[in-house]
Coordinates of C-alpha atoms and ligand atoms in Angstrom, one line a residue:
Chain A
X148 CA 125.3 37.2 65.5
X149 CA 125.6 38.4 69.1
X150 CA 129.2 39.7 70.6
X151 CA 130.6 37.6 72.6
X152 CA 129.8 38.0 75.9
X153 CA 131.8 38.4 79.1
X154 CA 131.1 35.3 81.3
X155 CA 127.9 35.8 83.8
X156 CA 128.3 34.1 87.2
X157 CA 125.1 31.5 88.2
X158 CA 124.2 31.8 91.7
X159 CA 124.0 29.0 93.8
X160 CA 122.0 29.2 97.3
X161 CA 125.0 29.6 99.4
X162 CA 125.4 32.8 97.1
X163 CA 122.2 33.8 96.5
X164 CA 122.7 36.7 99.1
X165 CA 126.4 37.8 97.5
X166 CA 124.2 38.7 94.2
X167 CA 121.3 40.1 95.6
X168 CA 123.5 42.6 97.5
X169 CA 125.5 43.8 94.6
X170 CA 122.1 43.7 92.6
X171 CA 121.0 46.5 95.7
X172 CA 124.1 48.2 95.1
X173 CA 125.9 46.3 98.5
X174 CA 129.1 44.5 99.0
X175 CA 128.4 41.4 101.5
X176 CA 130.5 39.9 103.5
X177 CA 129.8 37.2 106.0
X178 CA 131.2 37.4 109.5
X179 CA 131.5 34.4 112.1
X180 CA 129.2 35.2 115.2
X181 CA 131.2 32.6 117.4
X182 CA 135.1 33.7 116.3
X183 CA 134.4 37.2 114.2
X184 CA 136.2 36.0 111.1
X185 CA 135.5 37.8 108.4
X186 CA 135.5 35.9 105.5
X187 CA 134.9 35.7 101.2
X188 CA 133.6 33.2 99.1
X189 CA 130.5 33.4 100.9
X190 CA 129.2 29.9 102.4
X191 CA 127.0 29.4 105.3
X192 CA 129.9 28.5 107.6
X193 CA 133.1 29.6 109.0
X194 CA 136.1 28.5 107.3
X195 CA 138.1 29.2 110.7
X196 CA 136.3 27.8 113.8
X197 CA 133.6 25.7 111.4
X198 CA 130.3 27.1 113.5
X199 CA 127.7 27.6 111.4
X200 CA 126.5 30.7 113.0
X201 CA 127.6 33.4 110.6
X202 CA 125.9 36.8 109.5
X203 CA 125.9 38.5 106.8
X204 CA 126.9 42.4 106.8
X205 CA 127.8 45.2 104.2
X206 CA 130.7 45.8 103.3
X207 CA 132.6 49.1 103.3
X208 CA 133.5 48.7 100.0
X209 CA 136.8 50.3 100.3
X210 CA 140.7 48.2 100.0
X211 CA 143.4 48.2 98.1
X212 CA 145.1 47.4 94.9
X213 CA 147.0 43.8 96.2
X214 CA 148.2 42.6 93.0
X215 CA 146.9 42.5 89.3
X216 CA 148.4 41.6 85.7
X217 CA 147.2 43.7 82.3
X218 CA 146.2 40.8 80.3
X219 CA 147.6 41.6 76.6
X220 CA 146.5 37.9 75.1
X221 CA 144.2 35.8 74.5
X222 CA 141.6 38.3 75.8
X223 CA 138.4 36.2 77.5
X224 CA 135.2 36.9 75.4
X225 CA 133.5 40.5 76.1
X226 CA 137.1 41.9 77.1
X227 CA 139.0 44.4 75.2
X228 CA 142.8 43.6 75.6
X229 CA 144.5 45.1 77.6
X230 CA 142.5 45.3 80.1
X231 CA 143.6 44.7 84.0
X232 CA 142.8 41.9 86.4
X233 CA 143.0 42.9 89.5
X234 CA 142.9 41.3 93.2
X235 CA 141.9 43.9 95.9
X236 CA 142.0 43.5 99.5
X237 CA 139.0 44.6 101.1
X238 CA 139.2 46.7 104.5
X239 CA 137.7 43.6 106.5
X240 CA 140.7 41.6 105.5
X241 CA 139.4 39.3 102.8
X242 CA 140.5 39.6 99.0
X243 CA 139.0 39.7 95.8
X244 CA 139.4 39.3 92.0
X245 CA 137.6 42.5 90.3
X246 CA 138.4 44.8 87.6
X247 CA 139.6 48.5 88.0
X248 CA 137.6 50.8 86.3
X249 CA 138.1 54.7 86.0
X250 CA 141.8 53.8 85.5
X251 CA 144.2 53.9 82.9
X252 CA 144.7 49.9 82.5
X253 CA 149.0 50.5 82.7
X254 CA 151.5 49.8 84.9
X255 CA 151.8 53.7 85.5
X256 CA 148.6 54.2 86.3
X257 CA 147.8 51.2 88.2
X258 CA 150.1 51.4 91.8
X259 CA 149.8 48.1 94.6
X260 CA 148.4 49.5 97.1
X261 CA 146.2 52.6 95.9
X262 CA 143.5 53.1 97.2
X263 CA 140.5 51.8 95.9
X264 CA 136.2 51.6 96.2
X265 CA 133.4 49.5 95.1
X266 CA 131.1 50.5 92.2
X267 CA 128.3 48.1 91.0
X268 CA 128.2 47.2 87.2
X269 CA 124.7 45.4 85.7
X270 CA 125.5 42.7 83.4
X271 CA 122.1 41.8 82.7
X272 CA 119.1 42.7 84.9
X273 CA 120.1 38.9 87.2
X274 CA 124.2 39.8 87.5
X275 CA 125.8 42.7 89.1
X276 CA 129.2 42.5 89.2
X277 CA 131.2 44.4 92.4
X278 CA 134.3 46.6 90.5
X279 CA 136.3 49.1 91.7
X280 CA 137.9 52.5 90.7
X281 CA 140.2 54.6 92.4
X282 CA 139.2 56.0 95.7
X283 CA 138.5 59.8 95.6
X284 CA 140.4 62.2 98.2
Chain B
X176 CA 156.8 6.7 105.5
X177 CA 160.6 4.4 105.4
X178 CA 163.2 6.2 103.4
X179 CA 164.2 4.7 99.9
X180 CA 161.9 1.7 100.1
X181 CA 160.6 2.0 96.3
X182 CA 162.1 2.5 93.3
X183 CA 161.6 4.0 90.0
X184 CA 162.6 0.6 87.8
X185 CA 161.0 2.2 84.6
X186 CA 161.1 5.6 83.0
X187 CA 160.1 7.2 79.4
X188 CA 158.9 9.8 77.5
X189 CA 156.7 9.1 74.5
X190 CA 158.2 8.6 71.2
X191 CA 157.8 11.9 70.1
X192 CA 157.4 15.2 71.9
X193 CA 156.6 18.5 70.9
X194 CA 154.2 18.3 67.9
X195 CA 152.3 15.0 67.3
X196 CA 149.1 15.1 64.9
X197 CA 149.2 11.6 64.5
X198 CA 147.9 10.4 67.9
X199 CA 145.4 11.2 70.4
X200 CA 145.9 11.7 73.9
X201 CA 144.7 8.4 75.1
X202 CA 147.2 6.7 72.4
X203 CA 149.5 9.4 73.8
X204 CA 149.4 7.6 77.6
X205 CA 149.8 4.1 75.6
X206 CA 153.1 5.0 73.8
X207 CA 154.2 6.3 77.2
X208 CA 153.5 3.2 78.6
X209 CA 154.7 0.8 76.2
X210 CA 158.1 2.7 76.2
X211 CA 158.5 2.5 80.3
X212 CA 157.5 -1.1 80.0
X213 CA 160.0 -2.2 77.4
X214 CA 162.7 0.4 79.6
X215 CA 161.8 -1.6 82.5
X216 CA 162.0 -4.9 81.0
X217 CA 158.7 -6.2 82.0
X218 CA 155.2 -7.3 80.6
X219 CA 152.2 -5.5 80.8
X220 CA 150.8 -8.2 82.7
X221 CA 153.5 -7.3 85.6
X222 CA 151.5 -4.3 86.1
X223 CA 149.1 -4.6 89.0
X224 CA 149.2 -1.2 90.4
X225 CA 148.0 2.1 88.0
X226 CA 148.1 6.0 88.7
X227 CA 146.7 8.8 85.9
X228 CA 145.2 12.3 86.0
X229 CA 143.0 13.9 84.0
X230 CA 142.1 10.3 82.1
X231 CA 140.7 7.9 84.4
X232 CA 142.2 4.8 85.5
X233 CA 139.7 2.8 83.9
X234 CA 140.1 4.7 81.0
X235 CA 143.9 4.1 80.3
X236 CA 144.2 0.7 82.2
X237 CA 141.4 -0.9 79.6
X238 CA 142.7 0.7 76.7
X239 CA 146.4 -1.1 77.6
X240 CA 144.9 -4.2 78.7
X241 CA 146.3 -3.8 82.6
X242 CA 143.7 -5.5 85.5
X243 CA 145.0 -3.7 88.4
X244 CA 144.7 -4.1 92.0
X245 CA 145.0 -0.4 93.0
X246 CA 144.4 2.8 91.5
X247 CA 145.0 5.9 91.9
X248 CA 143.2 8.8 90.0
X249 CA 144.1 11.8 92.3
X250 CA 143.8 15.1 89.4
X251 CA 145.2 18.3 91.1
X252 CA 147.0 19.6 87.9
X253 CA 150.5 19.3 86.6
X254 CA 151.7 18.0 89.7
X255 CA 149.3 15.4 90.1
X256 CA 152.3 12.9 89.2
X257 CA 154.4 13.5 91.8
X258 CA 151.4 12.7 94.0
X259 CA 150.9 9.4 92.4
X260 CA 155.0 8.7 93.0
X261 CA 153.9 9.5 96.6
X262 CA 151.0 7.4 96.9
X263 CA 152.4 4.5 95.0
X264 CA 155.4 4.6 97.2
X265 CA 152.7 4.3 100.3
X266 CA 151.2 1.7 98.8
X267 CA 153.7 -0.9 97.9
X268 CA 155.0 -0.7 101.1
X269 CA 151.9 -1.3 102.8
X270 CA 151.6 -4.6 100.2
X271 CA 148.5 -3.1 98.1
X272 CA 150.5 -3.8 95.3
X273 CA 154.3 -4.8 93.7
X274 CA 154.5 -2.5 90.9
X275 CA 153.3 0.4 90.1
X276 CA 152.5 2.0 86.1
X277 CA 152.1 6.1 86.6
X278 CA 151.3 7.9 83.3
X279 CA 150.7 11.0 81.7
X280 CA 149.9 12.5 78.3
X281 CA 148.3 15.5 76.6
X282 CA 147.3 16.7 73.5
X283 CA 148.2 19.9 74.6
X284 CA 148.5 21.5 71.3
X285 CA 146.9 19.4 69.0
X286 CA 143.9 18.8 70.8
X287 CA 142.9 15.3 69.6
X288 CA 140.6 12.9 72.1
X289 CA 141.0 15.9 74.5
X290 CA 138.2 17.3 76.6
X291 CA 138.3 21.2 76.1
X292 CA 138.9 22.5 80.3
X293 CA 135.6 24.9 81.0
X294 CA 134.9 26.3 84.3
X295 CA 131.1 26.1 85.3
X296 CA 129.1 28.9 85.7
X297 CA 127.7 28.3 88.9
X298 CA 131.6 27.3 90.5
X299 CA 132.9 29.7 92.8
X300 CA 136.0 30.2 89.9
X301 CA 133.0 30.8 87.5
X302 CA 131.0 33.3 90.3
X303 CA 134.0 35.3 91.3
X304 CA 137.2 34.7 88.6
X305 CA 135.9 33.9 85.6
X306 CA 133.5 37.4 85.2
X307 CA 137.1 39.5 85.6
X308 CA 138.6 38.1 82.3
X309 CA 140.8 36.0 83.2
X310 CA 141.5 33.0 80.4
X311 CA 143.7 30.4 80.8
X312 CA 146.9 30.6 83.1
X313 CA 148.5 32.7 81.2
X314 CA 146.0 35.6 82.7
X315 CA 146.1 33.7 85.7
X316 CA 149.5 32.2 86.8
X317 CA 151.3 35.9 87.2
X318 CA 148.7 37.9 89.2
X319 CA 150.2 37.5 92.4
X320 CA 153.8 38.1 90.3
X321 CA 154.1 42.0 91.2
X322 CA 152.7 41.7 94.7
X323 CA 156.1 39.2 95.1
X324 CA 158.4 41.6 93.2
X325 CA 157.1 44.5 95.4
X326 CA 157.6 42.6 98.7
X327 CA 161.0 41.5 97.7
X328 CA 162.9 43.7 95.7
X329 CA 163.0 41.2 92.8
X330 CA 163.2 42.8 89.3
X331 CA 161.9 42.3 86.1
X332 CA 165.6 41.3 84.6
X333 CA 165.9 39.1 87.2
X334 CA 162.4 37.8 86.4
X335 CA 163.7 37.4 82.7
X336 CA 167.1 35.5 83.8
X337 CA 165.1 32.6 84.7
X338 CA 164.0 32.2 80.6
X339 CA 167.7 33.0 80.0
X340 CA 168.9 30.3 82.3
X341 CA 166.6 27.9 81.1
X342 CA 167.2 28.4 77.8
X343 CA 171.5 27.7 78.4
X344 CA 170.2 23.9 79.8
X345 CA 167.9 23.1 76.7
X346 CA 170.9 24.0 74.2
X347 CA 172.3 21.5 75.3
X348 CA 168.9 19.0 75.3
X349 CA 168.3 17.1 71.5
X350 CA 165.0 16.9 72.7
X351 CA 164.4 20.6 73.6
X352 CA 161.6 22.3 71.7
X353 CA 163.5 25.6 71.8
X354 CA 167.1 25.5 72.1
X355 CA 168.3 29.2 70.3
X356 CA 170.2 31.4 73.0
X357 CA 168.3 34.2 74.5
X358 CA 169.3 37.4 76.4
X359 CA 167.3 39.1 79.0
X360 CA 166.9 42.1 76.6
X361 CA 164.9 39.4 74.0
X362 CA 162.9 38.0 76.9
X363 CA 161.9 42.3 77.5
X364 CA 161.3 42.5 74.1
X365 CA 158.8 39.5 73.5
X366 CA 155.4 39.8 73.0
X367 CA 153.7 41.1 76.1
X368 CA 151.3 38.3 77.3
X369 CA 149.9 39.6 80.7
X370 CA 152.1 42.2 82.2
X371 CA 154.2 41.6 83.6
X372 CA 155.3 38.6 81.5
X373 CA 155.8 38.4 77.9
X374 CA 156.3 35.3 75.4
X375 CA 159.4 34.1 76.7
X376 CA 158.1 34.3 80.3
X377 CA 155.6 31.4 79.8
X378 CA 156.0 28.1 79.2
X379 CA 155.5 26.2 75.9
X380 CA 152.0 24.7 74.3
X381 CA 153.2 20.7 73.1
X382 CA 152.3 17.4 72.7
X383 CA 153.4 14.4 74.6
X384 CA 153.5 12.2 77.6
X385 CA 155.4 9.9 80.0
X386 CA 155.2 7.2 82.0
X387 CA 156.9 5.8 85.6
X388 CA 157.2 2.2 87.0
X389 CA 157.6 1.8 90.8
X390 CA 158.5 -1.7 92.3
X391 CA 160.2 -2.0 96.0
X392 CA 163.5 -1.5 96.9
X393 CA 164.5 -5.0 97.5
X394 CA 163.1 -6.3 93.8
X395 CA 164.5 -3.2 92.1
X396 CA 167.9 -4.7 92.1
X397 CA 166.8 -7.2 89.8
X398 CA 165.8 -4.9 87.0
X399 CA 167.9 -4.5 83.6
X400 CA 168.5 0.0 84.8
X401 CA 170.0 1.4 87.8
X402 CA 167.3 1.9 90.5
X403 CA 166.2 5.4 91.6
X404 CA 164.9 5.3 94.9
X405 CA 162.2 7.7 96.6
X406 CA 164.0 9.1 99.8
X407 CA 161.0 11.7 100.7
X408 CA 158.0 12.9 99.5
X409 CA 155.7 15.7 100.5
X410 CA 152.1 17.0 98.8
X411 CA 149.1 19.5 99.7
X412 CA 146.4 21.6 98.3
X413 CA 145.5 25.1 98.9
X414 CA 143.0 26.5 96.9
X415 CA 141.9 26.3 93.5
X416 CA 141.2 30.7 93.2
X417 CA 144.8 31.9 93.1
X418 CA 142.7 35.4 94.4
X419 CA 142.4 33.3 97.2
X420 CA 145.7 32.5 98.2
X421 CA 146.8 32.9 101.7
X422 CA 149.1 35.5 100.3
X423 CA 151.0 36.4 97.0
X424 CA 154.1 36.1 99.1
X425 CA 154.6 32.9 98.9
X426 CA 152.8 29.4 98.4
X427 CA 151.4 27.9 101.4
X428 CA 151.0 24.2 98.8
X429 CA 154.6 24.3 98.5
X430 CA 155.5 25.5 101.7
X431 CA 153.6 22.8 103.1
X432 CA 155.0 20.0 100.1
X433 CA 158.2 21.0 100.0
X434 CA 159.9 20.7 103.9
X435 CA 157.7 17.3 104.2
X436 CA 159.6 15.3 101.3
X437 CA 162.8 17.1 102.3
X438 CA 162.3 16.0 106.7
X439 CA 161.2 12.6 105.4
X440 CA 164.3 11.7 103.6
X441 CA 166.2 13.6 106.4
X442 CA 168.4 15.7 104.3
X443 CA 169.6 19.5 104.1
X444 CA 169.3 22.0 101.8
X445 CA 173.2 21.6 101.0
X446 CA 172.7 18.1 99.9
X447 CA 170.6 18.7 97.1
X448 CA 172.7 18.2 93.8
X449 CA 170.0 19.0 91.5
X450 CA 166.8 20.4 91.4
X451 CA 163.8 20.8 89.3
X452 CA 161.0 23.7 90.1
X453 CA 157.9 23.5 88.0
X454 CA 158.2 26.2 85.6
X455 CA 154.6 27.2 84.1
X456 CA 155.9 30.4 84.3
X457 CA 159.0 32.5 85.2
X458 CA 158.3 33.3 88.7
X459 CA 157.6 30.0 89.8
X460 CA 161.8 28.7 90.3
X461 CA 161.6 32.1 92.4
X462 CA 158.5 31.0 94.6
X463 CA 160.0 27.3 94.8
X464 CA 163.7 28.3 95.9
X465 CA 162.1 30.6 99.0
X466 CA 159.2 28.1 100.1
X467 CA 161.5 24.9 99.8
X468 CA 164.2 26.6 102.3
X469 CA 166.7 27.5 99.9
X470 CA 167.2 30.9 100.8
X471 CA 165.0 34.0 101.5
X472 CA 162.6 34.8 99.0
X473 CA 164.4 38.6 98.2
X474 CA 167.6 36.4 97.6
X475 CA 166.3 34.4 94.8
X476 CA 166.2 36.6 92.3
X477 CA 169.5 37.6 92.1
X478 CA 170.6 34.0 92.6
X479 CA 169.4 32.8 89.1
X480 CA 170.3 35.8 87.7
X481 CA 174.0 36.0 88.8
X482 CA 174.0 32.7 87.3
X483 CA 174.2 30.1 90.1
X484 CA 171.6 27.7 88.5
X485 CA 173.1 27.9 85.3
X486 CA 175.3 24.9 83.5
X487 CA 178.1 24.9 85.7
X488 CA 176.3 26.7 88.4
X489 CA 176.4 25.3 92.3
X490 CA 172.7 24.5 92.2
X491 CA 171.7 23.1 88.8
X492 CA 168.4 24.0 88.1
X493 CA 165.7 22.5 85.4
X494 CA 168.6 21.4 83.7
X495 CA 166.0 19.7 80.8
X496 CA 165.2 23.6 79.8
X497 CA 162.1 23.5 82.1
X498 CA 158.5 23.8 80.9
X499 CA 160.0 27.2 79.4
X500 CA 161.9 25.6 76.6
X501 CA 161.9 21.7 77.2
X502 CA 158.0 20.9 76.5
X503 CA 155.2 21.7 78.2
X504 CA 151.8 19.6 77.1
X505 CA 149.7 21.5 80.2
X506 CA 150.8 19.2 83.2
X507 CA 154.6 19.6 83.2
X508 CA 155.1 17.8 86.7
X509 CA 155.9 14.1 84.7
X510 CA 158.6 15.7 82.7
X511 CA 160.6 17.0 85.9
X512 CA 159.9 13.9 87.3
X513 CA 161.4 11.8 84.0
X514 CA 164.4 14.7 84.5
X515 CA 165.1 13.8 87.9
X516 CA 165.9 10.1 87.1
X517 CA 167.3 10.5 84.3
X518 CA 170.0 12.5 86.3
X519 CA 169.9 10.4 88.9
X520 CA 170.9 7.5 86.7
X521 CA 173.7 9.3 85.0
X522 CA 172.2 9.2 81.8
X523 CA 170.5 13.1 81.5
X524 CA 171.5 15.1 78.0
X525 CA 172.8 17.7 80.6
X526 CA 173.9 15.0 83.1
X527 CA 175.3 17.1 86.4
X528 CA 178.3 15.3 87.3
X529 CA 178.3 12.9 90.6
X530 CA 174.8 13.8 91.2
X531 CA 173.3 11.6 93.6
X532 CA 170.2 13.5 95.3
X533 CA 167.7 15.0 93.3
X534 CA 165.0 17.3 94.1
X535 CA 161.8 17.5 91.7
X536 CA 158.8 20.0 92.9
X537 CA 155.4 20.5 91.3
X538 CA 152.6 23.0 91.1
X539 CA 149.4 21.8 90.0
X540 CA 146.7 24.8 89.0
X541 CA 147.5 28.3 89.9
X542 CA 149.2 27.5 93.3
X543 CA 146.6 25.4 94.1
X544 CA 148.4 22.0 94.5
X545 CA 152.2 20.7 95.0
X546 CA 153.9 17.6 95.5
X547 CA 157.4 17.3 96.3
X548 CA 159.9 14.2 95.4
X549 CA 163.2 13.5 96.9
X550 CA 165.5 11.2 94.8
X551 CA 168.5 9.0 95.4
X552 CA 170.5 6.8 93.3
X553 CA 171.8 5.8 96.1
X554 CA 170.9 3.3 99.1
Ligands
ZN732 ZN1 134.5 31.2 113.2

């Protein structure tokens, strides 16, 4: 029988271009062109002025450690308890829910607001998933 | 909308809370019902208005034989209930209907006739939360927990206080699930769940339901129990990714719920004489006390910790024993609401003394819903 795996996100087309960005190794954001909000989930308008002029840009990939808990029980299939969830907020301004890798998964280790950048993990040769590990220097 | 223009005239729990093998949810909303009905004093042919979550209207209205002339099946979580009060209050005064049947039920922990909750793939929760582990709300609820102790100064005694607290109400509640005093160093010393909150941190896994009836003001007096009437209400969504909160300092659902129901009946903070605050989890009182107005958010820890929402205390708090150690069958928000009349009409296991406005808030999701009722038992 196969482990249990960790669940995969299914693109949709407002997506598509979130996943084929990590997939390339790239963290996209989208940015309004009429009001220059930054913004995350992706969707093919601005959730500030409504304008459905928006690009799409890479991110920097660096942020911070905003908040997180170390999950002891019940553990999600493909996990290994404990294991941290994390929310990081990215240098453009928007947040997101990743894991921190490279890390000690303990309160000690783990500090709000360290410093922190994107790595790309493969689930399968469809999914990369954006994580993100301590920022070096 | 008119303060104190509808009343609750009806009010029960199921039979039995807690654990219940013998009956599925559906049968769950039914016994609810049939209790609030018979507390009412009326038929179930006097019912031509219905609200439920989670089970449709058509669902629970066919299965009790009710042929309604407005529904309402808004689903935004545990709190969905006090949005039902809100709209059912709406819509008797605008002459949709004359009286109003609002349950719940859940087979939280036994599971029977109850749809397992999955989040699709292809959702944004599936896309960007579900990949990261979390699993339920008990990996979900606290994230934005240490952000809020950071920001505030609030500790994690002061975080296990609330359990404490909690705990000193549902002593003195028969119907309590857990009623055994607890100290703070117990609640330290419980199971770790998701740091930072352990066992006692997070609310209980039961069975059972409730039910409300609403009717107007002016027909309430006729009814066999005192009349509770609704003097404000308040709701709002926010999102349904608690990563995507405005911010972990606060709730913008409850900061948006709360100052609505409390403007609309036109009262003060210093008016309230009891208060119930959704407790899922431990930090939620916290998160309520700042975003309803009753003090700064660093002040709220120390406020249930030195006691002041304790039995006795100035501000009674969740005096059922909360969702911590009352019940808690997945959408708490009825049982505050049941809470809040029964104090209201004198007759609460806990009752606070002369209480005569009562405050009951709800979260529904992770922060991503709230509804706010203000109470009266008096006119
Ligand atoms: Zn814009």
């Amino acid at each position: 029988m196969a482990e249990p795996q960790r669940a995969r996100p299914k693109p949709t087309p407002e997506t598509q271009h979130f996943w084929d960005g990590t997939k390339a190794g790239e963290l996209r954001l989208q940015r309004c062109d009429a009001c220059a909000h930054v913004y995350f989930p992706p969707r093919p308008f601005c959730p500030s002025c409504a304008s459905r002029k928006v690009s799409v840009f890479k991110a920097s990939g660096k942020g911070f450690l905003y908040s997180y808990v170390i999950n002891h029980r019940p553990a999600a299939p493909g996990f290994t308890p404990p294991y941290a969830i994390a929310v990081v907020e990215l240098a453009e301004g928007p947040r997101m829910m990743s894991n921190i890798i490279d890390c000690p998964q303990t309160p000690e280790a783990l500090e709000l607001d360290m410093k922190l950048e994107v790595a790309f993990e493969a689930l399968d040769d469809k999914i990369t998933l954006p994580v993100f590990r301590p920022a070096k220097g | 909308m008119r303060k104190n223009q509808v009343a609750v005239v009806g009010a029960a729990e199921t039979t039995e809370l807690g654990v219940i093998p013998n009956m599925s949810q559906l049968q769950l909303h039914a016994d609810a019902a049939l209790n609030a009905i018979a507390d009412a004093g009326l038929k179930l042919s006097d019912i031509d208005g219905f609200a439920t979550a989670v089970e449709t209207p058509q669902q629970v209205c066919h299965y009790l034989g009710i042929k309604p002339t407005w529904v309402d099946g808004t689903s935004v979580g545990g709190c969905s209930f006090m949005l039902h009060v809100r709209h059912a209050a709406a819509a008797i005064e605008a002459g949709l209907c004359k009286t109003v049947l609002i349950t719940h039920a859940e087979s939280g922990k036994s599971m029977i006739g109850k749809a397992p909750r999955s989040i699709p793939a292809d959702s944004l929760q599936g896309q960007f939360e579900a990949p990261y582990g979390v699993y339920g709300p008990p990996s979900m609820f606290p994230i934005p927990v240490l952000r809020f102790m950071k920001t505030y100064g609030i500790t994690h005694e002061q975080l296990a206080s609330v359990a404490v607290v909690q705990r000193e109400w549902a002593a003195k509640n028969p119907r309590a699930m857990m009623k055994d005093p607890i100290t703070v160093a117990d609640v330290l010393n419980s199971r770790m769940i998701a740091y930072p909150f352990r066992l006692l941190q997070c609310c209980l896994v039961t069975d059972g339901g409730g039910a409300l009836i609403l009717t107007s003001a002016d027909r309430a007096r006729d009814f066999p129990r005192k009349p509770v009437y609704i003097m404000g209400t308040g709701e709002s969504v926010e999102t349904p990714m608690v990563s995507q909160m405005e911010t972990f300092n606060s709730s913008r659902a409850f900061k948006t719920a709360g100052p609505l129901a409390f403007k609309e009946a036109g009262i003060a903070h210093g008016d309230v004489d009891h208060l119930m605050i959704y407790d899922a989890f431990a930090h939620l009182p916290l998160f309520g006390l700042g975003d309803l107005g009753f003090m700064p958010h660093e002040e709220t820890g120390s406020f249930i910790a030195d006691g002041n929402t304790r039995p006795g205390g100035k501000l009674p708090l969740n005096t059922n024993g909360g969702g911590l150690s009352y019940m808690h069958s997945g959408m708490y928000g009825m049982y505050a609401l049941q809470e809040s009349v029964r104090q209201m009409r004198g007759i609460a296991p806990a009752q606070v003394p002369n209480a005569k406005i009562s405050v009951c808030h709800g979260v529904g999701g992770m922060f991503a819903a709230s509804g706010t009722i203000v109470f009266t038992n008096e006119r």
